[in-house]
Coordinates of C-alpha atoms in Angstrom, one line a residue:
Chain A
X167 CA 0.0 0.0 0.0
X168 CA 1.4 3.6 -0.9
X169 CA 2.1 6.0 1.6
X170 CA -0.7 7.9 1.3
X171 CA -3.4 5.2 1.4
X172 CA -1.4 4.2 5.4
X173 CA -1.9 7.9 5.8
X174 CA -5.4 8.2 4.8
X175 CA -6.4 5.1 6.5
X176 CA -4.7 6.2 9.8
X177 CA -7.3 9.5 9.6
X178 CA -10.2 7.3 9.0
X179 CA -9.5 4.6 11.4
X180 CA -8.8 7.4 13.9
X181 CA -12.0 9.6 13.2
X182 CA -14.8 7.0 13.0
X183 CA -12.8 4.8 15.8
X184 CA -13.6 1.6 13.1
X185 CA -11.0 -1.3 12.9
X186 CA -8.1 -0.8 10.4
X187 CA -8.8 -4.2 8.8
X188 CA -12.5 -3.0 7.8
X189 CA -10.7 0.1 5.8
X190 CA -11.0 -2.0 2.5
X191 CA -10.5 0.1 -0.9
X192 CA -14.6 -0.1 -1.9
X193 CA -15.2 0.7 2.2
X194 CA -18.0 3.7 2.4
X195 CA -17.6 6.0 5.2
X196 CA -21.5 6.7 5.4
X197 CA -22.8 2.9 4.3
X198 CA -19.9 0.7 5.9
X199 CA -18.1 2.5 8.6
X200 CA -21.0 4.2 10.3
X201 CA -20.0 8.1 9.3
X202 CA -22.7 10.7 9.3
X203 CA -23.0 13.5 7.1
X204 CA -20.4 15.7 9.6
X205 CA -18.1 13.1 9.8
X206 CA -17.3 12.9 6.1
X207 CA -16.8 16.8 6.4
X208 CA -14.5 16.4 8.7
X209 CA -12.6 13.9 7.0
X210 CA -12.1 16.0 4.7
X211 CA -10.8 18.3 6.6
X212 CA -8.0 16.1 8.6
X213 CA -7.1 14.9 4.6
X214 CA -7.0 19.1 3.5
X215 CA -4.6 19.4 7.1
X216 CA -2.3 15.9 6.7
X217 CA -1.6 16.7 2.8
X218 CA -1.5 20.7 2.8
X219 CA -4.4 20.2 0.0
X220 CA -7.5 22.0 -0.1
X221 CA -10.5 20.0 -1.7
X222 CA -13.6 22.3 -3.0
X223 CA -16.9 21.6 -1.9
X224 CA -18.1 19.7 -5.2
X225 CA -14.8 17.3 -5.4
X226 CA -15.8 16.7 -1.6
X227 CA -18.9 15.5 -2.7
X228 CA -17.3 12.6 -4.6
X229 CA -15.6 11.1 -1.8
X230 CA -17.4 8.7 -0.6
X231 CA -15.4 5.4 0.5
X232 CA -11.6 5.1 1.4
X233 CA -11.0 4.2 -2.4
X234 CA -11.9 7.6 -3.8
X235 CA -10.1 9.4 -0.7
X236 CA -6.7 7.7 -1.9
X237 CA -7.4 8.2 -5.3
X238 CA -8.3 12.3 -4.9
X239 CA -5.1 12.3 -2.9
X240 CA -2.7 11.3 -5.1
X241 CA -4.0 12.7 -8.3
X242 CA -4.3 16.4 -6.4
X243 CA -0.4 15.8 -4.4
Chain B
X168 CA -53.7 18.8 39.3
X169 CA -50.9 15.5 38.6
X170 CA -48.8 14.5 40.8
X171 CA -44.6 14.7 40.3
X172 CA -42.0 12.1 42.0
X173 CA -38.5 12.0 41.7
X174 CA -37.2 8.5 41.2
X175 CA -33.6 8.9 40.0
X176 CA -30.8 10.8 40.4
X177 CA -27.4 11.3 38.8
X178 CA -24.6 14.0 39.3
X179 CA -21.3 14.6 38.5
X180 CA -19.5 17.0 40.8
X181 CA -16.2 18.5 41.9
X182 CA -16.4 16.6 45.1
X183 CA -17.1 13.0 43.3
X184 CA -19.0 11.2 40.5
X185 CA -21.8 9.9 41.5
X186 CA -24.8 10.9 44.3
X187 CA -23.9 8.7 46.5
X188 CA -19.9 9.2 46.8
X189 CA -20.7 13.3 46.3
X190 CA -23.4 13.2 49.1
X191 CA -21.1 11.3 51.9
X192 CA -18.1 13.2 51.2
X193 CA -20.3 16.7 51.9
X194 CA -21.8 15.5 54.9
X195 CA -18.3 14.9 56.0
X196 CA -17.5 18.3 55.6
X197 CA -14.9 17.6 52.7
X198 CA -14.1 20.3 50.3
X199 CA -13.5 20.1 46.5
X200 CA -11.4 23.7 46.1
X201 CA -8.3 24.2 44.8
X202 CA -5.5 25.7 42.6
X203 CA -6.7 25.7 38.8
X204 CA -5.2 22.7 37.4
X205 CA -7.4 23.0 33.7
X206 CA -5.2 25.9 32.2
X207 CA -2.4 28.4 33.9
X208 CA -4.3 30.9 36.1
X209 CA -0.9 32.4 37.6
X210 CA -2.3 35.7 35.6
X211 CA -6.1 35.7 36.5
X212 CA -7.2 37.5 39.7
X213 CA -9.1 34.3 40.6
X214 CA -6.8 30.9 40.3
X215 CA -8.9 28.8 41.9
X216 CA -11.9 26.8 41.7
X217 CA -13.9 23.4 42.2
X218 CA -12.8 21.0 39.5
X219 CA -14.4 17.6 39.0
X220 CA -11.9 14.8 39.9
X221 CA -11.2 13.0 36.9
X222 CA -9.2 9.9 37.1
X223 CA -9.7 6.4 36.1
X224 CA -13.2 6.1 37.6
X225 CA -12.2 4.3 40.8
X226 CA -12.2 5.8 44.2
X227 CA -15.0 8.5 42.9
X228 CA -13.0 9.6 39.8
X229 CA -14.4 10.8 37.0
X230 CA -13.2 8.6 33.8
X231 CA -14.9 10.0 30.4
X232 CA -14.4 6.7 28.9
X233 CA -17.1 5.6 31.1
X234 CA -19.8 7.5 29.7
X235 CA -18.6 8.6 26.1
X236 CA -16.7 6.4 23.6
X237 CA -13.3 9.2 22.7
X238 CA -13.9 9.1 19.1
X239 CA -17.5 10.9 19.9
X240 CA -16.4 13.2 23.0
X241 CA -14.2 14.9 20.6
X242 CA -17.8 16.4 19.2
X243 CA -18.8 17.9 22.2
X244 CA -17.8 20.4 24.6
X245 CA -17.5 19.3 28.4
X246 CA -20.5 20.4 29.8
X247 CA -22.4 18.0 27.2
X248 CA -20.4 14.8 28.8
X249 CA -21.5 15.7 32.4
X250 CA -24.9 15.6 31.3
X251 CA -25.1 12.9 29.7
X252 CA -22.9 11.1 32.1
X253 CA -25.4 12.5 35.1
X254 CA -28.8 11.2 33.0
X255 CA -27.1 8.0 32.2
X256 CA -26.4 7.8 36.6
X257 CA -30.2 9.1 37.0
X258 CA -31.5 6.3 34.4
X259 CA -29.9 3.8 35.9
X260 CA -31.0 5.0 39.5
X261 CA -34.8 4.9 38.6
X262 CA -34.6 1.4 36.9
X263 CA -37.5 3.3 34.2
X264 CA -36.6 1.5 31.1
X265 CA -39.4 2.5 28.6
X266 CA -40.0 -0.6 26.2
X267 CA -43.3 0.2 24.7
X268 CA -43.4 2.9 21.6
X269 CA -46.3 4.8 23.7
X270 CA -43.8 4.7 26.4
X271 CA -40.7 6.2 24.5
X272 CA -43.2 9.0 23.3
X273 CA -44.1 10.1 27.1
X274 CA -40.5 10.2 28.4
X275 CA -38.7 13.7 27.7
X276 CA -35.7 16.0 28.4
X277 CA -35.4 19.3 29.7
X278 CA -31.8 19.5 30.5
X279 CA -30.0 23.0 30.3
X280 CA -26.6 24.8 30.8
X281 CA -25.7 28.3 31.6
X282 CA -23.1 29.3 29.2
X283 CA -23.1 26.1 27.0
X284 CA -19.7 25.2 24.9
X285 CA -18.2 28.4 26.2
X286 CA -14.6 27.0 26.2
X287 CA -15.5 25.5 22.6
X288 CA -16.2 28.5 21.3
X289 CA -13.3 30.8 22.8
X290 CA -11.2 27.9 21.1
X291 CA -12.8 27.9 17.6
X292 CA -12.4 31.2 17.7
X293 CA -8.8 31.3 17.3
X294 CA -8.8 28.6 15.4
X295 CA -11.6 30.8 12.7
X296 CA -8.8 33.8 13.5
X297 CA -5.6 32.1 13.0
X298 CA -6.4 29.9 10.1
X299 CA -10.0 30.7 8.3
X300 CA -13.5 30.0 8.2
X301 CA -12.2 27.1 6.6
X302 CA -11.1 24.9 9.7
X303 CA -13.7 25.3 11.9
X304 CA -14.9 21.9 13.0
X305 CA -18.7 21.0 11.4
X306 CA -18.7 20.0 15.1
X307 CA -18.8 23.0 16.6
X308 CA -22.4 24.5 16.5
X309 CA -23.7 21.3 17.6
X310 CA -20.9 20.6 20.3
X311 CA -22.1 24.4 22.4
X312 CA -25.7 24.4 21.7
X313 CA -27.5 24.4 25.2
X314 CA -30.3 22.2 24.3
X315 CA -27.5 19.6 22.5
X316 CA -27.2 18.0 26.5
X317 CA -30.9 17.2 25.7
X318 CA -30.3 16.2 22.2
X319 CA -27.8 14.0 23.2
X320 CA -29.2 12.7 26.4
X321 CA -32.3 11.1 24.0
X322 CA -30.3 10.3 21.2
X323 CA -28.6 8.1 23.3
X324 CA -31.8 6.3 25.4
X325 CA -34.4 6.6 22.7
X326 CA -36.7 9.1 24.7
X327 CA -38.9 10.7 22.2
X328 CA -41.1 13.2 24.1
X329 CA -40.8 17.1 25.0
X330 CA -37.4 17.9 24.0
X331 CA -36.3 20.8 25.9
X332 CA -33.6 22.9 27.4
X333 CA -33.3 26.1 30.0
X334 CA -30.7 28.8 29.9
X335 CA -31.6 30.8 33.1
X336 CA -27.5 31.4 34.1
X337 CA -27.7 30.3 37.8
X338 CA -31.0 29.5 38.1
X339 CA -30.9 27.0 35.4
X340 CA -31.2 23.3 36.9
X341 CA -33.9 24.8 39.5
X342 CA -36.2 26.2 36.5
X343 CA -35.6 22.8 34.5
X344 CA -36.8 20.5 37.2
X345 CA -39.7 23.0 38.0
X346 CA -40.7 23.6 33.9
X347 CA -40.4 19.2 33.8
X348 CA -42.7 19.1 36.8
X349 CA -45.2 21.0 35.0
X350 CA -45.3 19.1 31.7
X351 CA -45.8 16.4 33.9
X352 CA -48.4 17.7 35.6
X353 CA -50.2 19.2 32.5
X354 CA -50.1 15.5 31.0
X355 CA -47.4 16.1 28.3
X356 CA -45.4 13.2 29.5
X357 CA -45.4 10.9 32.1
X358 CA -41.6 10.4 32.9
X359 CA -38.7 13.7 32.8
X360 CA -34.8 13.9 33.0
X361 CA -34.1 17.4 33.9
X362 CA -31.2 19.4 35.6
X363 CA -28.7 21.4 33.7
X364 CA -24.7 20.7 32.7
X365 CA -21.9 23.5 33.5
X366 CA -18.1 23.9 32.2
X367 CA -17.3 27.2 32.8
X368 CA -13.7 26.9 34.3
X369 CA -11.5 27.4 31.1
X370 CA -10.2 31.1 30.5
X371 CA -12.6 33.3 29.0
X372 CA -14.9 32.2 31.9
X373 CA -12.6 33.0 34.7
X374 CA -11.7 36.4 33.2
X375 CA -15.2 37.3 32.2
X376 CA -16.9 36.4 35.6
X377 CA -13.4 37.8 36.7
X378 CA -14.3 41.0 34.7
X379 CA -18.0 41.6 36.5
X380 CA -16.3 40.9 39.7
X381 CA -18.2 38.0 41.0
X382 CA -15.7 35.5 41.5
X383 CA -13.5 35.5 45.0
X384 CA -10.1 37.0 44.8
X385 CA -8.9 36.9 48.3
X386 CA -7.7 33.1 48.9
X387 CA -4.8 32.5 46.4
X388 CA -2.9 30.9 49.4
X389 CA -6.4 28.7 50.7
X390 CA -8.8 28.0 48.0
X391 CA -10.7 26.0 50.6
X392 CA -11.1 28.7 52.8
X393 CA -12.5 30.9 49.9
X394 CA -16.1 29.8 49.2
X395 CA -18.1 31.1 52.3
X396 CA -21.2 31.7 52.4
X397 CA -23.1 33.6 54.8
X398 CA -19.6 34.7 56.6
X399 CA -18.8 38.0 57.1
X400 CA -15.3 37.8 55.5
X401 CA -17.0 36.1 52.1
X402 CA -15.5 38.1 49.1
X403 CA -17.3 36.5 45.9
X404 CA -18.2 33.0 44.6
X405 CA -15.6 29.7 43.7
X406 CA -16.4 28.8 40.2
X407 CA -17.6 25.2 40.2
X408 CA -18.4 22.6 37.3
X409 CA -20.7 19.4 36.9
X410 CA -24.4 18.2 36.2
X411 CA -26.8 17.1 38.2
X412 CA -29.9 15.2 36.4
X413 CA -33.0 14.1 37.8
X414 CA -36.0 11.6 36.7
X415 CA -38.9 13.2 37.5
X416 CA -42.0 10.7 36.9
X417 CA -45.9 10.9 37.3
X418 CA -46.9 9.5 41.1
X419 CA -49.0 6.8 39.3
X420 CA -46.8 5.9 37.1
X421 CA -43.9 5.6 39.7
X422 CA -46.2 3.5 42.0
X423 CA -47.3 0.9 39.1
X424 CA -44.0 0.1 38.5
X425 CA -42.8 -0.3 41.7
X426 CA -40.4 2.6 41.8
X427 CA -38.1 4.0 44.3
X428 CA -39.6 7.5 45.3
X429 CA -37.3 10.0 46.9
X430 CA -39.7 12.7 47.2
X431 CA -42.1 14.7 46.3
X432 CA -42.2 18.2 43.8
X433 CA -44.7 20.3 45.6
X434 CA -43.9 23.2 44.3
X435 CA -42.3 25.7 42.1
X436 CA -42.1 29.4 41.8
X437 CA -40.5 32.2 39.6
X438 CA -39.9 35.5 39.1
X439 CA -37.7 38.5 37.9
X440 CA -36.4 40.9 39.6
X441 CA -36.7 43.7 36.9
X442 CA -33.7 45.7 38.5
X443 CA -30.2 44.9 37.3
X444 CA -27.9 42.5 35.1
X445 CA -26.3 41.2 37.7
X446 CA -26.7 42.1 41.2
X447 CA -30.2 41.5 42.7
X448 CA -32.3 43.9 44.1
X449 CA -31.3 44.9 47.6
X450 CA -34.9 44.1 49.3
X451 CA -34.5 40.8 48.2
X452 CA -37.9 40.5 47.0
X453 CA -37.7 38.8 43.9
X454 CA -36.6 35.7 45.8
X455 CA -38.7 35.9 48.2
X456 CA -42.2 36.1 45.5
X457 CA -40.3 32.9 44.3
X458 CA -40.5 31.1 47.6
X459 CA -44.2 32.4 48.3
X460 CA -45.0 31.0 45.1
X461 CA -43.5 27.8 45.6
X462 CA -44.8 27.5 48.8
X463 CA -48.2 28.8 48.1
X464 CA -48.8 26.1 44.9
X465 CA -47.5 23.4 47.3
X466 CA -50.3 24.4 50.0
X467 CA -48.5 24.5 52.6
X468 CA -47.4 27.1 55.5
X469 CA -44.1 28.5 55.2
X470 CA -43.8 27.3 58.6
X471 CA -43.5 23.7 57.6
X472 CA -40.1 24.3 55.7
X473 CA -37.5 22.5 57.6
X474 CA -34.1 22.8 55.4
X475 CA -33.6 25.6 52.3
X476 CA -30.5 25.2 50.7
X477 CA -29.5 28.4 50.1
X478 CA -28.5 30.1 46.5
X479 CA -26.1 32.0 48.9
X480 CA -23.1 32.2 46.6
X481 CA -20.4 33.4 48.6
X482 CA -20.9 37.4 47.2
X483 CA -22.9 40.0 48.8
X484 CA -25.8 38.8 47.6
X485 CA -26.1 36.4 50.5
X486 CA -27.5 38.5 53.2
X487 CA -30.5 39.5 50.7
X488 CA -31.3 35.9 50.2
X489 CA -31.2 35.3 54.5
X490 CA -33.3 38.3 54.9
X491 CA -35.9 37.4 51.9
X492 CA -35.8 33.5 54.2
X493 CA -36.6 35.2 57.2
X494 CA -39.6 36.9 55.5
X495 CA -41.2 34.4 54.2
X496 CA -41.1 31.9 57.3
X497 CA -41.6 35.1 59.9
X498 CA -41.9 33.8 63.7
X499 CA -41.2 30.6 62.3
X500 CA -37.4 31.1 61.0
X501 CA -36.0 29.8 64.2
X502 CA -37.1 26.5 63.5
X503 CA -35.7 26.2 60.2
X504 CA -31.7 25.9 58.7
X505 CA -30.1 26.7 56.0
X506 CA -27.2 25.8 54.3
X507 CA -25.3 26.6 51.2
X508 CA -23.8 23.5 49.8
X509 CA -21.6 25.9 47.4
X510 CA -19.3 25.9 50.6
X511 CA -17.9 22.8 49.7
X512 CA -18.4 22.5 45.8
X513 CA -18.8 25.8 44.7
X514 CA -21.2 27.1 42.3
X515 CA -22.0 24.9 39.4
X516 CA -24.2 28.1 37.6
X517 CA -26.6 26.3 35.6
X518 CA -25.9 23.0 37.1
X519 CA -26.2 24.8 40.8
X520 CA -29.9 24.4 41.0
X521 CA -29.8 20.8 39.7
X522 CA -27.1 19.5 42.1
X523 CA -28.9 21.5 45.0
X524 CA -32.1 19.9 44.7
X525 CA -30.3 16.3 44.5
X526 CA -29.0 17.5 47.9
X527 CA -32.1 18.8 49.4
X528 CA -33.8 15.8 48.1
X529 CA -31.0 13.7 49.8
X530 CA -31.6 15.8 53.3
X531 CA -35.2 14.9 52.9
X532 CA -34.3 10.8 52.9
X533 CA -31.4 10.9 54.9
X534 CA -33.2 13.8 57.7
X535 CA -29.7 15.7 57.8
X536 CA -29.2 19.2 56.4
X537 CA -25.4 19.1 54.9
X538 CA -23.1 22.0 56.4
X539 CA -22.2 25.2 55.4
X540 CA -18.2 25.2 55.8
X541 CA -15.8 27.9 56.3
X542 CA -18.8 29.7 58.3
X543 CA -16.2 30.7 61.4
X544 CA -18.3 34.6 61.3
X545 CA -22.1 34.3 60.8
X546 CA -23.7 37.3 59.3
X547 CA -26.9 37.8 62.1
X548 CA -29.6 35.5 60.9
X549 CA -32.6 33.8 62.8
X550 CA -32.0 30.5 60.8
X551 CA -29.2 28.0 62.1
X552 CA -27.0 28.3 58.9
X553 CA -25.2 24.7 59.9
X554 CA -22.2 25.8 60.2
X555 CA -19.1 23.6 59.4
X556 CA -20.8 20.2 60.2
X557 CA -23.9 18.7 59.1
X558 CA -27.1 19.3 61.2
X559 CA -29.1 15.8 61.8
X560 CA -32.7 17.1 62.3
X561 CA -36.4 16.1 60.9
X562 CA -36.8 17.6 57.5
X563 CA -40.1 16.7 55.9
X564 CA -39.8 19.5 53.6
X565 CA -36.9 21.6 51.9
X566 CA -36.8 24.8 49.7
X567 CA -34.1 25.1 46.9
X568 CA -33.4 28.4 45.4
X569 CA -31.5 29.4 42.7
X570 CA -31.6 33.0 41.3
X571 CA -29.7 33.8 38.2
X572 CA -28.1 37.2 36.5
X573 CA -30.4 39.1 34.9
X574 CA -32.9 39.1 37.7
X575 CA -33.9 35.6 37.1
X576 CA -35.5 33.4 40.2
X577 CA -36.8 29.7 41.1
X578 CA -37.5 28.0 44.2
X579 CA -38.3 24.5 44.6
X580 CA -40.4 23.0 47.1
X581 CA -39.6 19.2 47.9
X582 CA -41.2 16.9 50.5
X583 CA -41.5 13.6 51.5
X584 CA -43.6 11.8 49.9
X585 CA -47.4 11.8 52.2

């Protein structure tokens, strides 16, 4: 796993208090790991802080599991 | 007119978590003041105050973890946990464990708070000027909303009636239980937590009640010897912290299911004092219309109070409250005493009323009136003020009062159950 996916997960794992192992790549912060509608914004937010990145509102939107996370990461870094 | 029981109780408070643990250390005359451990105070004209004991939850600790998984105490301020922790304790205590729809629907909350997330939002604040709009947490509205203790409180137990919360400053947890009483007594549900949830000691609330010189400034060298009320060398109030949380429950409904009853709500009374932000009006008669009121929609003569735990903060404000006491139970004031339980855990604001109705609830079943400490130079007063040591006596009926900045006043009227 790149860097940035063990950095990613470590904010997820660490925000929603969910098992590392359940982080899988397809793994929905709403649907699978029991994040509200707040948690995801600030998810967001610890991923804008860890990576000196800011993500717009509308690109926001399109994160939705760990997967997309990772992939908005590396593509904006 | 309904009838209104108390059949749980829960409190967290600078002396202890828990009732029990809080109650037996203030009978024992122990004393929960002390240097500001929470932030540096060296600067601050107060740096003292009543902080809860938190720990690992043994020896009457407070641990968080007990009552709030970390991951979701990050979203709320302080004063959210207490409550939540205290109507968890008063749940628990009442053994009411709604399993019906009908019976979710008739079980509310009307849990308040003085100031709310105060140290939240002094925080965000410098976060919003530091770094930009952009960083503030989407936890932070709901983290310092008063009414969030309420939200949270039957989020977490599935209570689905009256959803409520008070913001009265001091007088907070007195108006809550008296407002629950009454929607239990008009029918709009059966079963009510109530009380209110205070964490004011961070900065901005030391320098601000700092700032309208409420706070005691004197006893840098003996916090313990700062909070004392009715003495004639008292020189402002000891900033305290906590919840207390009751379960108020319809006398029926309490009896069918076999509850415990502690006592009785027979009455409540309110008014404003129409005179000044802070200090109250010097003839002391906004408190005592409160008391009449109480006393008058609990049919009873003033005579029959036994025990009144005070308001009496620790300011100057204290001899206004004696001499409103002395009115309203006349000839009769010799008979009574009157304590101020902010002595030993100083004032909780909008918790105060809450926590001081658990312990006139607990003089009623226990018939001892806790002490008022540090009281080495009474002010004159009819009333035995029980000075330094708890005062074993029959008390059948107890007054609470709680009157709040802005001219805001409640008085409580608890009794055994007849």
């Amino acid at each position: 796993m790149s860097d940035i996916a063990d950095r990613v997960k470590k904010i997820v794992v660490d925000h929603l208090g969910v098992d590392e192992d359940k982080v899988s790549e397809t793994a929905s912060f709403i649907d699978d790991l029991g994040a509200d509608s707040l948690d995801t914004v600030e998810l967001v937010m610890a991923f804008e802080e860890e990576f000196g990145i800011e993500i717009p509102d509308d690109a926001a939107e399109t994160i939705q599991s760990f997967g997309d996370a990772v992939k908005f990461i590396t593509e904006a870094s | 007119m309904r009838r209104v029981v108390v059949t749980g109780l829960g409190m967290v408070s600078p002396l202890a978590s828990g009732v029990e643990e809080t109650w037996k250390r203030l009978l024992a005359g122990e004393n929960a003041a002390g240097t500001i451990t929470r932030f540096d105070a060296e600067k601050f004209a107060t740096n003292y105050a009543c902080e809860i004991p938190f720990g690992d939850g043994s020896d009457g600790t407070f641990n968080p973890d007990d009552w709030m998984e970390p991951k979701e105490r990050r979203k709320v301020d302080d004063f959210i946990l207490y409550g939540l922790a205290a109507a968890s304790m008063a749940v628990e205590d009442s053994g009411w464990k709604p399993s019906s729809e009908d019976e979710f629907y008739r079980t509310g909350v009307m849990i308040g708070s003085g100031v709310g997330g105060l140290s939240t939002i002094a925080d965000t604040s410098i976060t919003l000027k530091e770094r930009g709009p952009r960083r503030v947490s989407p936890f932070f509205i709901p983290s310092c909303l008063i009414n969030l203790v309420s939200g949270q409180v039957a989020i977490r137990h599935g209570f689905k009636g009256p959803n409520h919360a008070v913001a009265t400053a001091c007088s907070t947890g007195a108006h809550a239980i008296g407002d629950a009483a009454r929607l239990i007594q008009y029918g709009d549900a059966d079963v009510m937590l109530a009380g209110g949830a205070e964490n004011p000691i961070c900065e901005i609330g030391v320098a601000g009640f700092n700032a309208c010189k409420a706070l005691s400034t004197s006893k840098r060298d003996d916090p313990k010897a700062a909070s004392r009320p009715y003495d004639k060398n008292r020189d402002g109030f000891v900033m305290g912290e906590g919840a207390g949380v009751v379960v108020l429950e319809e006398y029926e409904h309490a009896v069918a299911r076999g509850a415990k009853i502690y006592a009785e709500v027979l009455g409540y009374g309110l008014s404003g004092d129409a005179y000044h932000i802070t200090a109250p009006a010097s003839d002391g008669d906004g408190g005592y219309r409160a008391m009449k009121a109480a006393v008058e929609r609990a049919g009873i003569d003033a005579g029959e109070v036994d025990y009144i735990n005070a308001h009496g903060t620790s300011t100057m404000a204290d001899t206004i409250e004696l001499a409103a006491v002395e009115r309203l139970l006349g000839d009769k004031a010799e008979h009574a005493t009157m304590s101020s339980t902010k002595s030993a855990i100083g004032h909780l604001l909008g918790a105060a009323g809450a926590v001081e109705a658990i312990f006139s609830i607990l003089a009623i079943r226990d018939q001892v009136a806790p002490p008022t400490l540090n009281l080495h130079d009474p002010v004159d007063a009819k009333l035995d003020l029980a000075p330094l040591k708890a005062v074993k006596r029959e008390i059948n009926v107890a007054v609470c009062n709680s009157f709040g900045f802005g001219g805001t006043n409640a008085s409580l009227v608890l009794g055994k159950v007849r």
